[in-house]
Short mmCIF file of C-alpha atoms in Angstrom, two decimals:
data_model
loop_
_atom_site.label_atom_id
_atom_site.label_comp_id
_atom_site.label_asym_id
_atom_site.label_seq_id
_atom_site.Cartn_x
_atom_site.Cartn_y
_atom_site.Cartn_z
CA UNK A 1 -16.51 14.53 -5.32
CA UNK A 2 -18.04 16.58 -2.41
CA UNK A 3 -16.65 19.27 0.10
CA UNK A 4 -16.35 18.85 3.34
CA UNK A 5 -15.64 21.55 5.88
CA UNK A 6 -13.60 21.62 8.92
CA UNK A 7 -15.16 21.28 11.97
CA UNK A 8 -13.74 21.78 15.97
CA UNK A 9 -14.63 18.17 16.71
CA UNK A 10 -11.62 17.02 19.38
CA UNK A 11 -9.51 13.88 18.68
CA UNK A 12 -10.96 11.00 20.24
CA UNK A 13 -9.11 7.54 20.86
CA UNK A 14 -10.73 4.11 19.89
CA UNK A 15 -12.81 2.21 22.24
CA UNK A 16 -11.19 -1.06 23.31
CA UNK A 17 -12.48 -3.92 21.16
CA UNK A 18 -13.69 -6.71 23.52
CA UNK A 19 -13.49 -9.70 21.55
CA UNK A 20 -9.45 -9.43 21.97
CA UNK A 21 -8.16 -7.66 25.27
CA UNK A 22 -4.69 -7.57 24.00
CA UNK A 23 -5.62 -5.73 20.79
CA UNK A 24 -8.20 -3.55 22.49
CA UNK A 25 -5.49 -2.66 25.03
CA UNK A 26 -3.16 -1.01 22.20
CA UNK A 27 -6.03 -0.04 20.05
CA UNK A 28 -7.34 2.25 22.87
CA UNK A 29 -4.05 4.97 23.56
CA UNK A 30 -5.64 7.94 24.21
CA UNK A 31 -4.72 11.36 22.48
CA UNK A 32 -4.38 9.82 18.82
CA UNK A 33 -5.91 11.58 16.33
CA UNK A 34 -6.16 8.84 13.56
CA UNK A 35 -8.33 6.35 15.02
CA UNK A 36 -7.98 2.62 14.67
CA UNK A 37 -9.96 -0.59 14.70
CA UNK A 38 -9.41 -4.17 14.61
CA UNK A 39 -12.00 -7.05 14.44
CA UNK A 40 -12.01 -10.98 13.49
CA UNK A 41 -12.91 -11.17 9.66
CA UNK A 42 -15.53 -14.12 10.80
CA UNK A 43 -17.27 -12.24 13.46
CA UNK A 44 -20.90 -11.48 12.71
CA UNK A 45 -20.67 -8.08 14.40
CA UNK A 46 -16.96 -7.20 12.89
CA UNK A 47 -18.38 -3.99 11.40
CA UNK A 48 -20.29 -2.76 14.58
CA UNK A 49 -16.73 -3.82 16.70
CA UNK A 50 -14.82 -1.42 13.96
CA UNK A 51 -17.46 1.17 14.26
CA UNK A 52 -17.06 1.07 18.35
CA UNK A 53 -13.34 1.49 18.13
CA UNK A 54 -13.48 4.72 15.91
CA UNK A 55 -16.30 6.16 17.87
CA UNK A 56 -17.76 8.65 17.18
CA UNK A 57 -18.14 7.97 13.71
CA UNK A 58 -20.16 11.16 13.09
CA UNK A 59 -17.17 13.27 12.68
CA UNK A 60 -15.13 10.87 9.97
CA UNK A 61 -14.13 12.47 6.85
CA UNK A 62 -13.05 8.99 5.72
CA UNK A 63 -12.72 5.31 6.84
CA UNK A 64 -10.04 2.90 5.01
CA UNK A 65 -10.71 -0.92 5.61
CA UNK A 66 -8.03 -3.53 4.77
CA UNK A 67 -9.84 -6.64 4.92
CA UNK A 68 -8.63 -10.16 5.07
CA UNK A 69 -9.87 -12.29 2.20
CA UNK A 70 -11.48 -14.73 4.72
CA UNK A 71 -14.17 -12.29 5.28
CA UNK A 72 -17.48 -11.65 3.55
CA UNK A 73 -15.60 -9.08 1.19
CA UNK A 74 -19.13 -7.77 -0.29
CA UNK A 75 -21.20 -7.84 3.04
CA UNK A 76 -18.24 -5.95 4.95
CA UNK A 77 -18.03 -3.11 2.69
CA UNK A 78 -21.92 -2.70 1.76
CA UNK A 79 -22.32 -2.60 5.88
CA UNK A 80 -19.35 -0.57 6.68
CA UNK A 81 -20.71 1.89 4.19
CA UNK A 82 -23.92 2.37 5.77
CA UNK A 83 -22.63 2.18 9.28
CA UNK A 84 -19.94 5.23 8.62
CA UNK A 85 -21.80 7.06 6.54
CA UNK A 86 -21.66 9.99 5.78
CA UNK A 87 -18.23 9.37 6.02
CA UNK A 88 -16.36 7.74 2.54
CA UNK A 89 -15.82 4.18 3.16
CA UNK A 90 -13.07 2.58 0.85
CA UNK A 91 -10.60 -0.32 0.91
CA UNK A 92 -8.95 -3.75 -0.40
CA UNK A 93 -8.54 -7.24 0.45
CA UNK A 94 -5.20 -8.27 1.50
CA UNK A 95 -1.97 -10.72 1.52
CA UNK A 96 -1.87 -10.41 5.30
CA UNK A 97 -2.70 -7.57 7.57
CA UNK A 98 -0.56 -5.29 9.80
CA UNK A 99 -2.81 -4.70 13.22
CA UNK A 100 -2.16 -4.05 16.69
CA UNK A 101 0.39 -6.45 17.22
CA UNK A 102 2.27 -6.23 13.73
CA UNK A 103 1.80 -9.27 11.41
CA UNK A 104 -1.67 -10.74 11.55
CA UNK A 105 -4.32 -12.80 9.48
CA UNK A 106 -8.02 -13.34 9.25
CA UNK A 107 -8.88 -9.75 10.34
CA UNK A 108 -10.27 -6.63 9.20
CA UNK A 109 -8.32 -3.26 10.01
CA UNK A 110 -10.40 0.05 9.78
CA UNK A 111 -8.43 3.46 10.08
CA UNK A 112 -10.55 6.56 10.62
CA UNK A 113 -9.78 10.19 9.64
CA UNK A 114 -11.83 12.77 11.27
CA UNK A 115 -12.49 15.92 9.55
CA UNK A 116 -10.94 18.14 12.67
CA UNK A 117 -7.92 17.20 10.69
CA UNK A 118 -8.61 15.74 7.22
CA UNK A 119 -10.02 16.38 4.09
CA UNK A 120 -10.72 14.00 1.37
CA UNK A 121 -11.59 13.41 -2.21
CA UNK A 122 -12.22 10.17 -3.71
CA UNK A 123 -11.20 9.23 -7.65
CA UNK A 124 -12.89 5.83 -8.52
CA UNK A 125 -11.83 4.06 -11.34
CA UNK A 126 -14.39 1.31 -12.16
CA UNK A 127 -12.46 -0.45 -14.97
CA UNK A 128 -8.86 -0.41 -15.46
CA UNK A 129 -9.16 -1.49 -19.19
CA UNK A 130 -11.29 1.52 -20.13
CA UNK A 131 -10.43 4.49 -18.53
CA UNK A 132 -9.46 8.14 -19.72
CA UNK A 133 -6.08 9.40 -18.39
CA UNK A 134 -6.95 13.17 -19.33
CA UNK A 135 -10.39 12.92 -17.52
CA UNK A 136 -8.73 11.39 -14.36
CA UNK A 137 -6.05 13.69 -14.57
CA UNK A 138 -8.39 16.79 -14.74
CA UNK A 139 -10.41 15.13 -11.91
CA UNK A 140 -7.25 15.24 -9.49
CA UNK A 141 -6.27 18.37 -10.14
CA UNK A 142 -9.76 20.01 -9.42
CA UNK A 143 -10.20 18.21 -6.19
CA UNK A 144 -6.55 19.40 -5.16
CA UNK A 145 -7.78 22.73 -5.98
CA UNK A 146 -10.99 22.56 -4.16
CA UNK A 147 -9.25 21.54 -0.67
CA UNK A 148 -6.58 24.12 -1.26
CA UNK A 149 -9.43 26.57 -1.04
CA UNK A 150 -11.57 24.98 1.79
CA UNK A 151 -8.64 24.38 3.58
CA UNK A 152 -6.04 26.62 2.71
CA UNK A 153 -4.51 26.73 6.33
CA UNK A 154 -3.79 23.11 6.08
CA UNK A 155 -0.15 22.38 4.64
CA UNK A 156 -0.10 18.33 5.05
CA UNK A 157 -0.87 16.11 1.71
CA UNK A 158 -1.04 12.91 0.30
CA UNK A 159 -2.34 10.60 -2.17
CA UNK A 160 -3.26 6.93 -1.33
CA UNK A 161 -3.78 4.60 -4.33
CA UNK A 162 -5.42 1.16 -3.76
CA UNK A 163 -5.26 -1.21 -6.99
CA UNK A 164 -6.59 -4.65 -8.24
CA UNK A 165 -3.38 -6.77 -7.62
CA UNK A 166 -4.36 -9.26 -10.17
CA UNK A 167 -5.16 -6.48 -12.79
CA UNK A 168 -1.51 -6.32 -14.15
CA UNK A 169 -2.32 -2.54 -14.49
CA UNK A 170 -0.43 -1.22 -11.96
CA UNK A 171 2.49 0.30 -13.88
CA UNK A 172 0.13 1.68 -16.48
CA UNK A 173 -2.11 3.35 -13.94
CA UNK A 174 0.55 4.87 -11.66
CA UNK A 175 2.12 6.59 -15.08
CA UNK A 176 -1.01 7.68 -16.01
CA UNK A 177 -1.52 9.19 -12.50
CA UNK A 178 1.47 11.26 -12.03
CA UNK A 179 0.54 14.25 -14.04
CA UNK A 180 -2.23 14.71 -11.89
CA UNK A 181 -0.42 14.82 -8.46
CA UNK A 182 1.75 17.84 -8.83
CA UNK A 183 3.77 18.14 -6.00
CA UNK A 184 1.74 15.98 -3.74
CA UNK A 185 3.58 12.00 -3.02
CA UNK A 186 1.54 9.37 -3.69
CA UNK A 187 2.01 5.99 -1.99
CA UNK A 188 -0.37 2.82 -2.15
CA UNK A 189 -0.66 -0.84 -2.37
CA UNK A 190 -2.30 -3.91 -4.66
CA UNK A 191 -4.86 -5.71 -3.50
CA UNK A 192 -3.97 -9.09 -2.33
CA UNK A 193 -5.60 -12.61 -1.62
CA UNK A 194 -3.74 -14.12 0.87
CA UNK A 195 -1.17 -16.50 -1.07
CA UNK A 196 -3.88 -17.76 -3.61
CA UNK A 197 -3.76 -15.01 -6.41
CA UNK A 198 -7.39 -16.18 -7.18
CA UNK A 199 -9.16 -13.08 -6.54
CA UNK A 200 -8.39 -9.87 -5.17
CA UNK A 201 -11.13 -7.07 -4.77
CA UNK A 202 -11.13 -3.09 -4.39
CA UNK A 203 -13.77 -1.46 -1.97
CA UNK A 204 -15.75 1.67 -2.82
CA UNK A 205 -19.47 2.79 -3.16
CA UNK A 206 -20.46 0.12 -0.90
CA UNK A 207 -18.83 -2.36 -3.58
CA UNK A 208 -16.33 -5.03 -4.01
CA UNK A 209 -14.99 -4.55 -7.32
CA UNK A 210 -12.33 -6.01 -9.71
CA UNK A 211 -9.93 -4.80 -12.38
CA UNK A 212 -10.57 -1.49 -10.43
CA UNK A 213 -8.82 0.93 -8.20
CA UNK A 214 -9.50 3.68 -6.29
CA UNK A 215 -7.40 7.04 -5.28
CA UNK A 216 -7.72 9.27 -1.95
CA UNK A 217 -6.79 12.52 -2.09
CA UNK A 218 -5.87 14.07 1.23
CA UNK A 219 -5.28 17.06 2.75
CA UNK A 220 -4.39 17.50 6.29
CA UNK A 221 -3.57 19.95 9.16
CA UNK A 222 -1.23 17.05 10.39
CA UNK A 223 2.70 16.74 9.06
CA UNK A 224 2.93 14.09 6.27
CA UNK A 225 5.94 12.25 5.24
CA UNK A 226 5.53 9.59 2.46
CA UNK A 227 8.63 7.03 2.36
CA UNK A 228 9.74 3.87 0.64
CA UNK A 229 12.10 1.56 1.75
CA UNK A 230 13.62 -1.94 1.13
CA UNK A 231 16.50 -4.40 2.71
CA UNK A 232 17.72 -5.28 -0.60
CA UNK A 233 21.66 -4.36 -2.22
CA UNK A 234 22.08 -5.47 -6.09
CA UNK A 235 24.88 -7.93 -6.50
CA UNK A 236 27.41 -8.24 -9.81
CA UNK A 237 25.42 -10.90 -10.95
CA UNK A 238 22.92 -9.75 -14.27
CA UNK A 239 21.26 -11.48 -16.84
CA UNK A 240 19.18 -10.32 -19.77
CA UNK A 241 15.27 -10.96 -20.52
CA UNK A 242 15.74 -12.65 -24.14
CA UNK A 243 11.98 -13.65 -24.36
CA UNK A 244 8.93 -12.37 -22.64
CA UNK A 245 5.14 -11.51 -22.73
CA UNK A 246 5.08 -8.01 -21.64
CA UNK A 247 1.38 -7.78 -21.46
CA UNK A 248 1.26 -11.07 -19.24
CA UNK A 249 4.44 -9.91 -17.12
CA UNK A 250 5.76 -13.77 -18.40
CA UNK A 251 9.30 -13.96 -19.28
CA UNK A 252 10.34 -16.87 -21.41
CA UNK A 253 14.01 -16.99 -21.57
CA UNK A 254 16.57 -15.38 -19.88
CA UNK A 255 20.03 -15.37 -21.51
CA UNK A 256 18.49 -17.21 -24.16
CA UNK A 257 17.79 -20.11 -21.76
CA UNK A 258 14.54 -21.20 -20.58
CA UNK A 259 13.95 -18.75 -17.94
CA UNK A 260 13.13 -20.57 -14.58
CA UNK A 261 15.81 -23.06 -15.55
CA UNK A 262 18.63 -20.13 -16.03
CA UNK A 263 17.33 -18.39 -12.87
CA UNK A 264 17.90 -21.53 -10.90
CA UNK A 265 21.17 -22.07 -12.60
CA UNK A 266 22.45 -18.47 -11.44
CA UNK A 267 21.37 -19.22 -7.90
CA UNK A 268 22.94 -22.77 -7.74
CA UNK A 269 19.42 -24.20 -7.12
CA UNK A 270 17.23 -27.03 -8.53
CA UNK A 271 14.72 -25.45 -11.16
CA UNK A 272 12.05 -27.91 -9.85
CA UNK A 273 12.71 -26.54 -6.22
CA UNK A 274 12.01 -22.88 -6.76
CA UNK A 275 9.12 -21.61 -4.38
CA UNK A 276 7.86 -18.10 -3.05
CA UNK A 277 10.48 -18.22 -0.66
CA UNK A 278 13.29 -18.53 -3.12
CA UNK A 279 12.14 -15.56 -4.94
CA UNK A 280 11.70 -13.40 -1.99
CA UNK A 281 15.34 -14.27 -0.40
CA UNK A 282 16.86 -13.91 -4.25
CA UNK A 283 14.95 -10.83 -5.92
CA UNK A 284 16.00 -9.24 -9.34
CA UNK A 285 16.19 -5.79 -9.55
CA UNK A 286 16.40 -3.32 -12.53
CA UNK A 287 18.02 0.25 -12.37
CA UNK A 288 15.61 3.13 -13.54
CA UNK A 289 16.78 6.94 -12.87
CA UNK A 290 20.09 6.01 -10.98
CA UNK A 291 18.25 3.53 -8.28
CA UNK A 292 17.58 -0.27 -8.67
CA UNK A 293 13.98 -1.14 -8.40
CA UNK A 294 12.62 -4.83 -7.37
CA UNK A 295 10.98 -6.59 -10.21
CA UNK A 296 9.75 -9.46 -7.90
CA UNK A 297 9.01 -13.03 -9.02
CA UNK A 298 5.43 -14.42 -8.31
CA UNK A 299 5.83 -17.87 -9.56
CA UNK A 300 7.06 -20.58 -12.05
CA UNK A 301 4.55 -20.95 -14.63
CA UNK A 302 3.80 -24.77 -15.68
CA UNK A 303 5.86 -24.33 -18.97
CA UNK A 304 9.08 -23.19 -17.13
CA UNK A 305 8.36 -19.67 -17.57
CA UNK A 306 8.76 -16.95 -14.56
CA UNK A 307 5.49 -14.75 -13.90
CA UNK A 308 6.24 -11.35 -12.31
CA UNK A 309 4.55 -8.71 -10.06
CA UNK A 310 5.57 -5.83 -12.05
CA UNK A 311 6.21 -4.78 -15.77
CA UNK A 312 8.87 -6.74 -17.63
CA UNK A 313 9.99 -6.63 -21.32
CA UNK A 314 12.58 -8.23 -23.73
CA UNK A 315 15.77 -6.43 -23.37
CA UNK A 316 15.54 -5.69 -19.76
CA UNK A 317 18.63 -6.09 -17.87
CA UNK A 318 18.06 -7.96 -14.28
CA UNK A 319 20.63 -8.26 -11.53
CA UNK A 320 20.59 -10.55 -8.60
CA UNK A 321 20.01 -8.57 -5.29
CA UNK A 322 20.59 -10.19 -1.52
CA UNK A 323 18.71 -9.41 1.37
CA UNK A 324 20.61 -7.34 4.16
CA UNK A 325 19.56 -7.66 7.94
CA UNK A 326 15.49 -7.03 7.80
CA UNK A 327 15.14 -6.63 11.27
CA UNK A 328 18.04 -3.89 11.68
CA UNK A 329 16.99 -2.14 8.28
CA UNK A 330 13.47 -2.09 9.28
CA UNK A 331 14.62 -0.75 12.96
CA UNK A 332 16.44 2.14 11.27
CA UNK A 333 13.78 3.15 8.90
CA UNK A 334 11.28 3.27 11.32
CA UNK A 335 13.36 5.22 13.51
CA UNK A 336 14.15 7.80 11.01
CA UNK A 337 10.43 8.42 10.72
CA UNK A 338 10.44 9.19 14.65
CA UNK A 339 13.70 11.38 14.72
CA UNK A 340 12.63 14.29 14.75
CA UNK A 341 8.77 13.77 16.14
CA UNK A 342 6.83 10.85 17.11
CA UNK A 343 3.74 9.95 14.23
CA UNK A 344 0.38 9.73 15.11
CA UNK A 345 0.31 6.40 13.05
CA UNK A 346 2.29 5.01 10.06
CA UNK A 347 -0.05 3.76 7.32
CA UNK A 348 1.93 0.85 5.81
CA UNK A 349 1.76 -1.35 2.68
CA UNK A 350 4.34 -4.00 3.02
CA UNK A 351 4.87 -6.55 0.16
CA UNK A 352 3.58 -10.11 0.75
CA UNK A 353 7.13 -11.41 -0.22
CA UNK A 354 8.78 -9.13 2.71
CA UNK A 355 6.36 -11.21 5.20
CA UNK A 356 7.23 -14.59 3.54
CA UNK A 357 10.83 -13.88 3.85
CA UNK A 358 10.46 -12.88 7.66
CA UNK A 359 7.94 -16.15 8.28
CA UNK A 360 10.81 -18.22 6.59
CA UNK A 361 13.78 -16.97 8.59
CA UNK A 362 11.65 -17.09 11.61
CA UNK A 363 11.96 -13.34 11.80
CA UNK A 364 8.34 -12.60 12.04
CA UNK A 365 8.18 -11.90 15.91
CA UNK A 366 11.01 -9.30 15.68
CA UNK A 367 9.23 -7.58 12.59
CA UNK A 368 5.88 -7.43 14.48
CA UNK A 369 7.29 -6.09 17.31
CA UNK A 370 8.86 -2.74 15.58
CA UNK A 371 5.80 -2.52 13.73
CA UNK A 372 3.47 -2.33 16.69
CA UNK A 373 5.74 -0.26 18.69
CA UNK A 374 5.77 2.43 15.89
CA UNK A 375 2.08 2.52 15.27
CA UNK A 376 2.53 1.19 12.28
CA UNK A 377 -0.62 -0.47 10.61
CA UNK A 378 -1.96 -1.51 7.35
CA UNK A 379 -1.77 -4.37 4.90
CA UNK A 380 0.17 -6.75 2.63
CA UNK A 381 0.28 -6.34 -0.87
CA UNK A 382 0.91 -7.96 -4.26
CA UNK A 383 2.70 -4.82 -5.10
CA UNK A 384 3.29 -1.15 -3.67
CA UNK A 385 2.91 2.59 -5.51
CA UNK A 386 5.25 5.31 -4.66
CA UNK A 387 4.63 8.22 -6.95
CA UNK A 388 5.00 7.31 -10.43
CA UNK A 389 6.14 3.79 -10.03
CA UNK A 390 4.77 0.30 -9.35
CA UNK A 391 7.18 -1.33 -7.25
CA UNK A 392 7.87 -5.21 -5.16
CA UNK A 393 9.23 -6.18 -2.24
CA UNK A 394 9.46 -2.96 -0.17
CA UNK A 395 7.76 -1.15 2.71
CA UNK A 396 5.85 1.90 1.70
CA UNK A 397 3.44 4.33 3.32
CA UNK A 398 2.72 7.52 5.23
CA UNK A 399 4.02 8.71 8.81
CA UNK A 400 0.99 11.06 10.06
CA UNK A 401 2.48 13.53 12.84
CA UNK A 402 0.30 15.64 15.10
CA UNK A 403 0.03 19.16 14.00
CA UNK A 404 2.53 21.59 14.78
CA UNK A 405 2.47 25.85 14.13
CA UNK A 406 4.56 24.80 11.11
CA UNK A 407 2.38 22.33 9.85
CA UNK A 408 -1.14 24.49 10.15
CA UNK A 409 0.04 28.17 9.35
CA UNK A 410 2.65 27.66 6.29
CA UNK A 411 1.47 29.91 3.68
CA UNK A 412 0.74 27.08 1.24
CA UNK A 413 -0.49 27.99 -2.30
CA UNK A 414 -3.91 29.68 -1.87
CA UNK A 415 -4.89 27.70 -5.56
CA UNK A 416 -3.40 25.34 -7.62
CA UNK A 417 -4.08 24.40 -11.43
CA UNK A 418 -2.69 23.20 -14.59
CA UNK A 419 -2.37 24.96 -17.98
#
């Protein structure tokens, strides 16, 4: 957790990627602060392509990688850590990528934050089954205090979480992290493995790790806005979980009936025909703190149980939700982020179920065009995190805006501590 001072280095835009001219032209827009690079997952020189796009790499404070599971993930993070040093390199595997032209597959997305506008600290969680919550909180507070002292003139802050998407520990982790955040907004995503659900990895310290997580705490001269949005609306149809295994996110019974069969009955569908698209198109939500949050269904187990992406327990009341106009809702949400100022970039964590829904409804080209036109890049997840909650079927992220006098000179607190 070393301190890095700001330098006078000027923002430099990414260099075109020769392997794909259509992506290169989009990646090379001038005047951008946050740099982006895109490379095919199978390219033997993928890391070199990314380095060329993020050039000059010597002035980078942080590089974030979203890596297709088609890549040799261990080799990618090892090579990238060596190539981009002394910048810290973190990342995760994906359930699909969001690149220069929107939804894509089989790519590596690189995001470079230059020291001229960003300072970061890394909190490593190497074993999600055996961490010390208080030590984690103390480290986060120390990190923020140090960055407040060394970059007191910068007011923008956010935290990015990347966590093993098969660990089933996201709910507990986000709750444990919350006391260490203070006023700083957190967003993040659960690492994916396409639609295989077999092996997900979080990347840091040159290694690809499982059952792990990494928190990136960032302070910036840029304007920051963390957001979370979905296009779902609850109906009047409710059901009660009457049998569950919370540790495995597994529901045995709904309304005292076998879970998958009862869910299908309420939808008027054959329980043998439940698919990922069914779950994407007919999600269930729970009401927490006056708001509805999706508890997405991942699959039907062989015994007819329903497996969920997030925490579930007996006695929970689930409400069926309906999808609204996905394209129109996304357009409104992205436009809201650009109403007062155009973001330099929007880093996004988009649930894989949203992507499945877009594909099934043949909306992927329209969604991709919207994401690309707003310079939204990121990855598709097995779940999203926002502040103290693990959620599903949302688009979550951070809009980063070019600095203004307000963001660079606001009288931010000179120190922050916790009793």
